[in-house]
Tab-separated table of C-alpha atoms and ligand atoms in Angstrom:
chain	number	residue	atom	x	y	z
J	875	MET	CA	-33.573	73.802	13.623
J	876	ASN	CA	-32.323	72.859	10.204
J	877	SER	CA	-28.591	73.274	8.957
J	878	GLU	CA	-29.442	76.421	7.146
J	879	ASP	CA	-30.900	77.920	10.448
J	880	ILE	CA	-27.910	76.738	12.315
J	881	SER	CA	-25.461	78.398	9.859
J	882	ILE	CA	-27.492	81.740	9.902
J	883	THR	CA	-27.423	81.618	13.800
J	884	ASN	CA	-23.642	80.851	13.955
J	885	LYS	CA	-22.970	83.762	11.479
J	886	LEU	CA	-25.035	86.222	13.459
J	887	LEU	CA	-23.126	85.073	16.705
J	888	SER	CA	-19.720	85.160	14.994
J	889	THR	CA	-19.094	88.759	16.079
J	890	VAL	CA	-19.917	90.194	19.470
J	891	LYS	CA	-23.548	91.311	19.583
J	892	LYS	CA	-25.983	93.328	21.845
J	893	ILE	CA	-28.579	90.734	22.483
J	894	VAL	CA	-31.980	90.826	24.140
J	895	VAL	CA	-33.815	87.600	25.380
J	896	VAL	CA	-37.547	87.932	25.879
J	897	GLY	CA	-40.016	85.760	27.540
J	898	HIS	CA	-43.846	85.831	27.675
J	899	LYS	CA	-46.141	87.795	29.965
J	900	ASN	CA	-46.649	86.278	33.326
J	901	PRO	CA	-43.424	84.403	32.970
J	902	ASP	CA	-43.460	80.790	34.206
J	903	GLY	CA	-40.558	78.517	35.189
J	904	ASP	CA	-39.876	77.611	31.698
J	905	ALA	CA	-39.917	81.108	30.468
J	906	VAL	CA	-37.498	82.300	33.163
J	907	GLY	CA	-35.332	79.253	33.186
J	908	SER	CA	-34.814	78.992	29.410
J	909	SER	CA	-34.133	82.663	29.049
J	910	LEU	CA	-31.651	82.835	31.894
J	911	GLY	CA	-29.968	79.558	30.535
J	912	LEU	CA	-29.598	81.023	27.118
J	913	CYS	CA	-28.405	84.361	28.493
J	914	ASN	CA	-25.652	82.608	30.451
J	915	PHE	CA	-24.618	80.555	27.459
J	916	LEU	CA	-24.489	83.678	25.242
J	917	LYS	CA	-22.605	85.789	27.777
J	918	GLN	CA	-19.892	82.998	27.932
J	919	LYS	CA	-19.541	83.338	24.166
J	920	GLY	CA	-18.687	87.017	24.763
J	921	HIS	CA	-21.947	88.828	23.809
J	922	HIS	CA	-23.758	91.536	25.788
J	923	VAL	CA	-27.072	90.079	26.880
J	924	GLN	CA	-29.995	91.311	28.835
J	925	VAL	CA	-33.065	89.234	29.754
J	926	VAL	CA	-36.382	91.196	29.570
J	927	MET	CA	-39.776	90.093	30.730
J	928	PRO	CA	-43.174	91.932	30.061
J	929	ASN	CA	-43.898	91.811	33.765
J	930	ASP	CA	-42.740	90.371	37.101
J	931	PHE	CA	-42.538	86.671	37.841
J	932	PRO	CA	-43.613	84.751	40.973
J	933	ASP	CA	-41.450	84.629	44.099
J	934	PHE	CA	-40.965	80.923	43.919
J	935	LEU	CA	-38.669	81.460	40.964
J	936	LYS	CA	-36.596	84.431	42.317
J	937	TRP	CA	-34.000	82.225	43.829
J	938	ILE	CA	-32.893	80.838	40.358
J	939	PRO	CA	-29.236	81.939	39.639
J	940	GLU	CA	-29.097	85.374	37.936
J	941	ALA	CA	-32.819	85.906	38.207
J	942	SER	CA	-32.247	89.320	39.733
J	943	SER	CA	-30.663	90.470	36.595
J	944	ILE	CA	-33.956	90.365	34.783
J	945	ILE	CA	-35.676	93.626	33.907
J	946	ASN	CA	-39.423	93.861	33.297
J	947	TYR	CA	-41.315	96.229	31.122
J	948	GLU	CA	-43.898	96.977	33.710
J	949	GLN	CA	-41.321	98.178	36.341
J	950	ASN	CA	-38.333	99.187	34.298
J	951	PHE	CA	-40.076	100.827	31.374
J	952	GLU	CA	-37.290	103.065	29.918
J	953	GLU	CA	-34.622	100.603	30.541
J	954	THR	CA	-36.463	97.787	28.782
J	955	LYS	CA	-37.380	100.027	25.816
J	956	THR	CA	-33.815	101.150	25.460
J	957	ALA	CA	-32.452	97.455	25.539
J	958	ILE	CA	-34.856	96.473	22.762
J	959	GLN	CA	-34.020	99.498	20.665
J	960	LYS	CA	-30.274	98.988	20.880
J	961	ALA	CA	-30.439	95.144	20.455
J	962	GLU	CA	-28.918	93.618	17.393
J	963	ILE	CA	-30.358	90.248	17.944
J	964	ILE	CA	-33.643	89.465	19.865
J	965	PHE	CA	-34.271	85.905	21.108
J	966	THR	CA	-38.027	85.336	21.840
J	967	LEU	CA	-38.481	82.200	24.201
J	968	ASP	CA	-41.361	80.208	25.181
J	969	PHE	CA	-44.132	81.992	23.148
J	970	ASN	CA	-45.457	81.709	19.542
J	971	ALA	CA	-46.855	85.172	18.856
J	972	LEU	CA	-45.536	88.745	19.866
J	973	ASN	CA	-48.964	89.624	21.365
J	974	ARG	CA	-48.006	87.053	24.132
J	975	THR	CA	-45.628	89.829	25.508
J	976	GLY	CA	-48.584	92.251	26.134
J	977	GLY	CA	-47.552	95.872	25.935
J	978	LEU	CA	-43.991	95.015	25.058
J	979	ALA	CA	-45.217	93.650	21.766
J	980	THR	CA	-45.299	97.276	20.370
J	981	GLU	CA	-41.692	97.767	21.159
J	982	LEU	CA	-40.740	94.483	19.629
J	983	GLU	CA	-42.554	95.207	16.421
J	984	GLN	CA	-40.409	98.367	16.043
J	985	ALA	CA	-37.231	96.807	16.843
J	986	ALA	CA	-34.437	96.793	14.210
J	987	ALA	CA	-32.894	93.557	15.476
J	988	ASP	CA	-32.945	90.142	13.872
J	989	PHE	CA	-35.269	87.698	15.648
J	990	ILE	CA	-34.541	84.181	16.681
J	991	LEU	CA	-37.625	82.262	18.000
J	992	ILE	CA	-37.150	79.246	20.299
J	993	ASP	CA	-40.434	77.728	21.287
J	994	HIS	CA	-42.552	74.654	21.701
J	995	HIS	CA	-46.076	76.091	21.489
J	996	GLN	CA	-48.410	75.157	18.533
J	997	GLN	CA	-48.729	77.211	15.400
J	998	PRO	CA	-45.915	79.971	15.815
J	999	ASP	CA	-46.282	83.236	13.955
J	1000	ASP	CA	-43.754	83.952	11.166
J	1001	TYR	CA	-41.929	87.012	12.512
J	1002	ALA	CA	-38.380	85.529	13.099
J	1003	LEU	CA	-35.295	85.298	10.875
J	1004	VAL	CA	-34.832	81.963	12.575
J	1005	THR	CA	-37.672	79.946	13.808
J	1006	TYR	CA	-36.654	76.938	15.993
J	1007	SER	CA	-40.101	75.534	16.746
J	1008	ASP	CA	-40.728	71.998	17.937
J	1009	VAL	CA	-44.263	71.224	19.401
J	1010	ALA	CA	-43.138	67.771	20.535
J	1011	MET	CA	-40.659	69.341	22.970
J	1012	CYS	CA	-41.625	69.206	26.604
J	1013	SER	CA	-40.136	72.588	27.212
J	1014	THR	CA	-38.308	75.657	25.825
J	1015	SER	CA	-35.658	74.844	28.343
J	1016	GLU	CA	-35.047	71.556	26.876
J	1017	MET	CA	-34.899	73.231	23.526
J	1018	VAL	CA	-32.158	75.649	24.740
J	1019	PHE	CA	-30.146	72.569	25.679
J	1020	HIS	CA	-30.439	71.359	22.237
J	1021	PHE	CA	-29.705	74.822	20.765
J	1022	MET	CA	-26.393	74.695	22.740
J	1023	GLU	CA	-25.627	71.315	21.358
J	1024	LYS	CA	-26.388	72.251	17.872
J	1025	LEU	CA	-23.941	75.326	18.239
J	1026	GLU	CA	-21.407	73.130	19.851
J	1027	GLY	CA	-21.719	74.758	23.114
J	1028	ILE	CA	-22.301	71.931	25.643
J	1029	LYS	CA	-18.796	72.426	26.864
J	1030	LEU	CA	-20.101	75.751	28.133
J	1031	LEU	CA	-22.686	73.986	30.395
J	1032	ASN	CA	-22.039	75.021	34.042
J	1033	LYS	CA	-23.933	74.748	37.279
J	1034	GLU	CA	-25.896	77.936	36.726
J	1035	ILE	CA	-27.150	77.036	33.316
J	1036	ALA	CA	-27.729	73.308	34.456
J	1037	THR	CA	-30.015	74.799	37.435
J	1038	GLN	CA	-31.805	77.278	35.159
J	1039	LEU	CA	-32.695	74.827	32.567
J	1040	TYR	CA	-33.646	71.974	35.196
J	1041	VAL	CA	-36.264	74.437	36.576
J	1042	GLY	CA	-37.745	75.083	33.221
J	1043	ILE	CA	-37.937	71.276	32.287
J	1044	MET	CA	-39.210	70.366	35.753
J	1045	THR	CA	-42.023	72.919	35.873
J	1046	ASP	CA	-43.231	72.364	32.345
J	1047	THR	CA	-43.343	68.699	32.579
J	1048	GLY	CA	-45.078	68.564	35.955
J	1049	SER	CA	-41.897	67.072	37.489
J	1050	PHE	CA	-41.427	64.741	34.565
J	1051	ARG	CA	-44.799	63.119	34.621
J	1052	PHE	CA	-46.470	64.653	31.530
J	1053	GLN	CA	-46.783	62.788	28.154
J	1054	THR	CA	-44.211	65.258	26.560
J	1055	THR	CA	-41.458	63.994	28.736
J	1056	THR	CA	-39.237	61.680	26.611
J	1057	ALA	CA	-36.109	59.511	27.225
J	1058	THR	CA	-34.239	62.251	25.653
J	1059	THR	CA	-35.627	64.634	28.225
J	1060	HIS	CA	-34.346	62.353	30.900
J	1061	ARG	CA	-30.946	62.094	29.265
J	1062	VAL	CA	-30.857	65.895	29.245
J	1063	ILE	CA	-31.741	65.904	32.873
J	1064	ALA	CA	-28.866	63.540	33.609
J	1065	ASP	CA	-26.485	65.905	31.890
J	1066	LEU	CA	-27.879	68.798	33.801
J	1067	MET	CA	-27.308	66.766	37.161
J	1068	GLU	CA	-23.881	65.867	36.138
J	1069	ALA	CA	-23.113	69.478	35.436
J	1070	GLY	CA	-24.344	70.502	38.943
J	1071	ALA	CA	-28.105	70.829	39.076
J	1072	GLU	CA	-29.222	69.659	42.516
J	1073	ASN	CA	-32.551	68.107	42.014
J	1074	ALA	CA	-33.840	67.775	45.531
J	1075	SER	CA	-33.166	71.466	46.534
J	1076	ILE	CA	-34.473	72.790	43.085
J	1077	HIS	CA	-37.693	70.957	43.660
J	1078	GLU	CA	-37.933	72.134	47.334
J	1079	ASN	CA	-37.176	75.786	46.229
J	1080	VAL	CA	-39.907	75.820	43.642
J	1081	TYR	CA	-42.658	73.677	45.327
J	1082	ASP	CA	-42.255	73.833	49.104
J	1083	THR	CA	-42.855	77.598	49.368
J	1084	ASN	CA	-46.528	77.684	50.311
J	1085	SER	CA	-47.926	80.421	52.487
J	1086	PRO	CA	-50.889	79.893	54.771
J	1087	ASP	CA	-52.743	82.344	52.503
J	1088	ARG	CA	-52.086	80.213	49.383
J	1089	LEU	CA	-53.218	76.947	50.978
J	1090	LYS	CA	-56.436	78.739	52.306
J	1091	LEU	CA	-57.066	79.925	48.793
J	1092	LEU	CA	-56.552	76.339	47.553
J	1093	GLY	CA	-59.217	75.231	50.013
J	1094	ILE	CA	-61.536	77.871	48.476
J	1095	ALA	CA	-60.788	76.757	44.991
J	1096	LEU	CA	-61.410	72.995	45.793
J	1097	ASN	CA	-64.591	74.021	47.562
J	1098	ASN	CA	-65.726	75.834	44.360
J	1099	MET	CA	-64.902	72.867	42.113
J	1100	VAL	CA	-67.756	71.472	40.053
J	1101	MET	CA	-67.612	68.117	38.100
J	1102	PHE	CA	-69.699	66.927	35.106
J	1103	PRO	CA	-69.132	63.349	35.017
J	1104	GLU	CA	-71.052	63.018	31.760
J	1105	PHE	CA	-68.563	65.266	29.967
J	1106	ARG	CA	-65.560	64.032	31.933
J	1107	THR	CA	-64.909	67.642	32.979
J	1108	ALA	CA	-64.400	69.593	36.027
J	1109	TYR	CA	-63.943	73.410	36.505
J	1110	ILE	CA	-62.884	75.686	39.305
J	1111	THR	CA	-63.717	79.285	39.885
J	1112	ILE	CA	-61.943	81.983	41.931
J	1113	SER	CA	-63.472	85.408	42.271
J	1114	GLN	CA	-61.538	88.732	42.865
J	1115	ASN	CA	-63.044	88.877	46.321
J	1116	GLU	CA	-61.801	85.418	47.185
J	1117	LEU	CA	-58.327	86.487	45.908
J	1118	ASN	CA	-58.359	89.620	47.917
J	1119	ASP	CA	-59.562	87.934	51.102
J	1120	ASN	CA	-56.491	85.729	50.927
J	1121	ASN	CA	-53.938	88.233	50.163
J	1122	PHE	CA	-53.378	87.015	46.651
J	1123	LYS	CA	-49.738	87.103	45.437
J	1124	LYS	CA	-48.496	86.391	41.844
J	1125	GLY	CA	-48.220	82.637	41.380
J	1126	ASP	CA	-50.566	81.644	44.311
J	1127	THR	CA	-53.020	79.887	41.961
J	1128	GLU	CA	-50.315	78.111	39.959
J	1129	GLY	CA	-51.158	74.453	39.666
J	1130	PHE	CA	-54.666	74.661	41.203
J	1131	VAL	CA	-56.220	73.519	37.850
J	1132	ASN	CA	-54.226	70.065	38.198
J	1133	TYR	CA	-56.442	69.166	41.153
J	1134	ALA	CA	-59.467	69.191	38.988
J	1135	LEU	CA	-57.632	67.118	36.368
J	1136	SER	CA	-56.584	64.597	39.098
J	1137	LEU	CA	-60.201	63.662	39.623
J	1138	SER	CA	-60.832	60.044	38.553
J	1139	GLY	CA	-62.410	59.902	35.125
J	1140	VAL	CA	-61.830	63.576	34.288
J	1141	VAL	CA	-59.964	64.418	31.077
J	1142	PHE	CA	-60.692	68.091	30.827
J	1143	ALA	CA	-60.043	70.664	33.569
J	1144	ILE	CA	-60.436	74.384	33.529
J	1145	ILE	CA	-60.045	77.270	36.028
J	1146	PHE	CA	-61.563	80.661	35.830
J	1147	ILE	CA	-59.741	83.432	37.809
J	1148	GLU	CA	-61.553	86.806	37.996
J	1149	ASN	CA	-59.085	89.794	37.454
J	1150	LYS	CA	-61.016	93.040	38.051
J	1151	LYS	CA	-57.926	95.127	37.365
J	1152	GLU	CA	-57.618	94.005	33.757
J	1153	ASP	CA	-61.508	93.384	33.652
J	1154	ILE	CA	-60.935	89.886	32.244
J	1155	VAL	CA	-61.328	86.289	33.448
J	1156	LYS	CA	-57.972	84.527	33.202
J	1157	ILE	CA	-58.344	80.936	32.101
J	1158	SER	CA	-56.138	77.883	32.386
J	1159	LEU	CA	-57.135	74.716	30.612
J	1160	ARG	CA	-55.618	71.182	31.039
J	1161	SER	CA	-56.517	67.880	29.467
J	1162	LYS	CA	-55.409	64.217	29.140
J	1163	GLY	CA	-55.233	62.239	25.945
J	1164	ASP	CA	-56.401	63.586	22.595
J	1165	PHE	CA	-58.712	66.417	23.651
J	1166	SER	CA	-57.023	69.528	22.505
J	1167	VAL	CA	-57.336	72.449	24.901
J	1168	ASN	CA	-55.207	74.401	22.479
J	1169	GLU	CA	-58.119	74.198	19.950
J	1170	PHE	CA	-60.674	74.851	22.693
J	1171	SER	CA	-59.014	77.824	23.862
J	1172	ARG	CA	-58.365	79.201	20.343
J	1173	ASN	CA	-62.007	78.646	19.706
J	1174	HIS	CA	-63.510	80.261	22.801
J	1175	TYR	CA	-61.019	82.069	24.681
J	1176	ASN	CA	-58.780	83.951	22.372
J	1177	GLY	CA	-55.782	81.853	23.676
J	1178	GLY	CA	-53.878	78.834	22.837
J	1179	GLY	CA	-50.834	76.642	23.968
J	1180	HIS	CA	-50.475	72.926	23.737
J	1181	THR	CA	-52.624	69.942	23.250
J	1182	ASN	CA	-52.800	69.202	26.893
J	1183	ALA	CA	-52.142	72.661	28.516
J	1184	ALA	CA	-53.422	76.008	27.366
J	1185	GLY	CA	-54.461	79.469	28.529
J	1186	GLY	CA	-56.742	82.172	27.494
J	1187	ARG	CA	-59.181	84.930	28.627
J	1188	SER	CA	-62.840	85.881	28.650
J	1189	LEU	CA	-63.862	89.485	28.422
J	1190	LYS	CA	-67.376	88.585	29.870
J	1191	LYS	CA	-68.033	88.658	33.647
J	1192	LEU	CA	-67.209	85.659	35.795
J	1193	PRO	CA	-70.833	84.268	36.125
J	1194	GLU	CA	-71.572	84.826	32.371
J	1195	THR	CA	-68.240	83.126	31.446
J	1196	ILE	CA	-69.258	80.057	33.541
J	1197	GLU	CA	-72.742	80.151	31.956
J	1198	GLU	CA	-71.366	80.138	28.566
J	1199	PHE	CA	-68.856	77.414	29.294
J	1200	ILE	CA	-71.548	75.179	30.590
J	1201	SER	CA	-73.633	75.898	27.361
J	1202	ILE	CA	-70.627	74.929	25.106
J	1203	LEU	CA	-69.635	71.703	26.915
J	1204	PRO	CA	-72.458	69.594	25.347
J	1205	TYR	CA	-70.981	70.278	21.842
J	1206	TYR	CA	-67.827	68.519	22.896
J	1207	LYS	CA	-69.549	65.462	24.670
J	1208	LYS	CA	-68.477	62.923	21.902
J	1209	GLU	CA	-64.981	64.175	21.825
J	1210	LEU	CA	-64.567	64.285	25.675
J	1211	ASN	CA	-65.821	60.724	25.914
J	1212	GLU	CA	-63.539	59.418	23.240
J	1213	SER	CA	-60.403	61.118	24.639
X	2404	5GP	P1	-51.179	78.594	31.964
X	2404	5GP	O1	-52.499	77.901	32.053
X	2404	5GP	O2	-50.201	78.033	32.816
X	2404	5GP	O3	-51.154	80.082	32.036
X	2404	5GP	O4	-50.594	78.266	30.380
X	2404	5GP	C1	-50.734	76.968	29.809
X	2404	5GP	C2	-50.014	76.992	28.718
X	2404	5GP	O5	-50.621	77.808	27.619
X	2404	5GP	C3	-48.536	77.698	28.711
X	2404	5GP	O6	-47.676	77.037	27.867
X	2404	5GP	C4	-48.759	79.078	28.217
X	2404	5GP	O7	-47.566	79.660	27.716
X	2404	5GP	C5	-49.788	78.987	27.226
X	2404	5GP	N1	-50.829	80.164	27.245
X	2404	5GP	C6	-51.241	80.603	28.364
X	2404	5GP	N2	-52.134	81.648	28.080
X	2404	5GP	C7	-52.037	81.862	26.800
X	2404	5GP	C8	-52.719	82.653	25.831
X	2404	5GP	O8	-53.421	83.640	26.193
X	2404	5GP	N3	-52.478	82.516	24.487
X	2404	5GP	C9	-51.556	81.395	24.026
X	2404	5GP	N4	-51.433	81.423	22.751
X	2404	5GP	N5	-51.129	80.604	24.894
X	2404	5GP	C10	-51.324	80.823	26.278
X	2405	MN	MN1	-42.906	76.307	28.047
């Protein structure tokens, strides 16, 4: 965020405003944590703030302070619509294009508010009055911390904000292990802990929430895993029937793709999850080193994200999607072996 953006933002926030904070569809720990952290900060500055999500988020994030104040477009259609129409400022967090909010995009496109984007995904669209984009950042939650610093708001850091931002940083960095985790990230984490974030209980609340159904589904996913050593690639499939047989709940497949990436020698991992309701196959891609899954997803799956973590979708049936994937892989052989 340059000094001009900071002064525009300061000016916008110099009088009491009606503000909406929006995260992306299928909100993850970073979308929820960064949105709630920013909301808390803005409320302390005296603004009227509502956090809005396109749809519901997983149970393992429901314990986060103030998470119950979030409304979502799927379940609170009118309330969400009204909040967006009345908003004078809309912050969009943890996504780079309005279409990442699904049906909510139509409402956002018609909004009269000034937009402020805070995000770390590659190639952000140009829709905001202020675009605070930094693809080197590990998480939007770390960016919200720096946003507060830039607006001289660190004195407003409290236990709730510290906990909210800690969740976002922890989940987006794979518990501080991904390459995007920097020395600054750790300094931010230290500040959050000093402000009251309790690392052990936060980790437990997010990660030690397995149900027997989820672990059985993981067993199936691992059983379905296929590895191509010549391409340093592994993929996992989960069909709708397999989801149904194990009472699938939102968030149950979170992190499964990382098991494929943990195979020795593998630099590219991908999971294909059938979604009969939306008639798509939801795809999550992960990589190590230079191989860009952002590019791969943009080229083949109408998606995107970061160099080492991206998402997308296929409109083909699951078997055809896999067949196509296997036929594409050889074109990336050189790149995959050099990554
Ligand atoms: P996940 O695989 O966990 O759903 O997503 C990995 C990363 O890619 C996240 O940062 C997520 O926001 C982003 N992502 C997921 N799906 C899409 C998509 O369809 N389009 C774009 N541009 N990014 C996505
Ligand atoms: Mn993120």
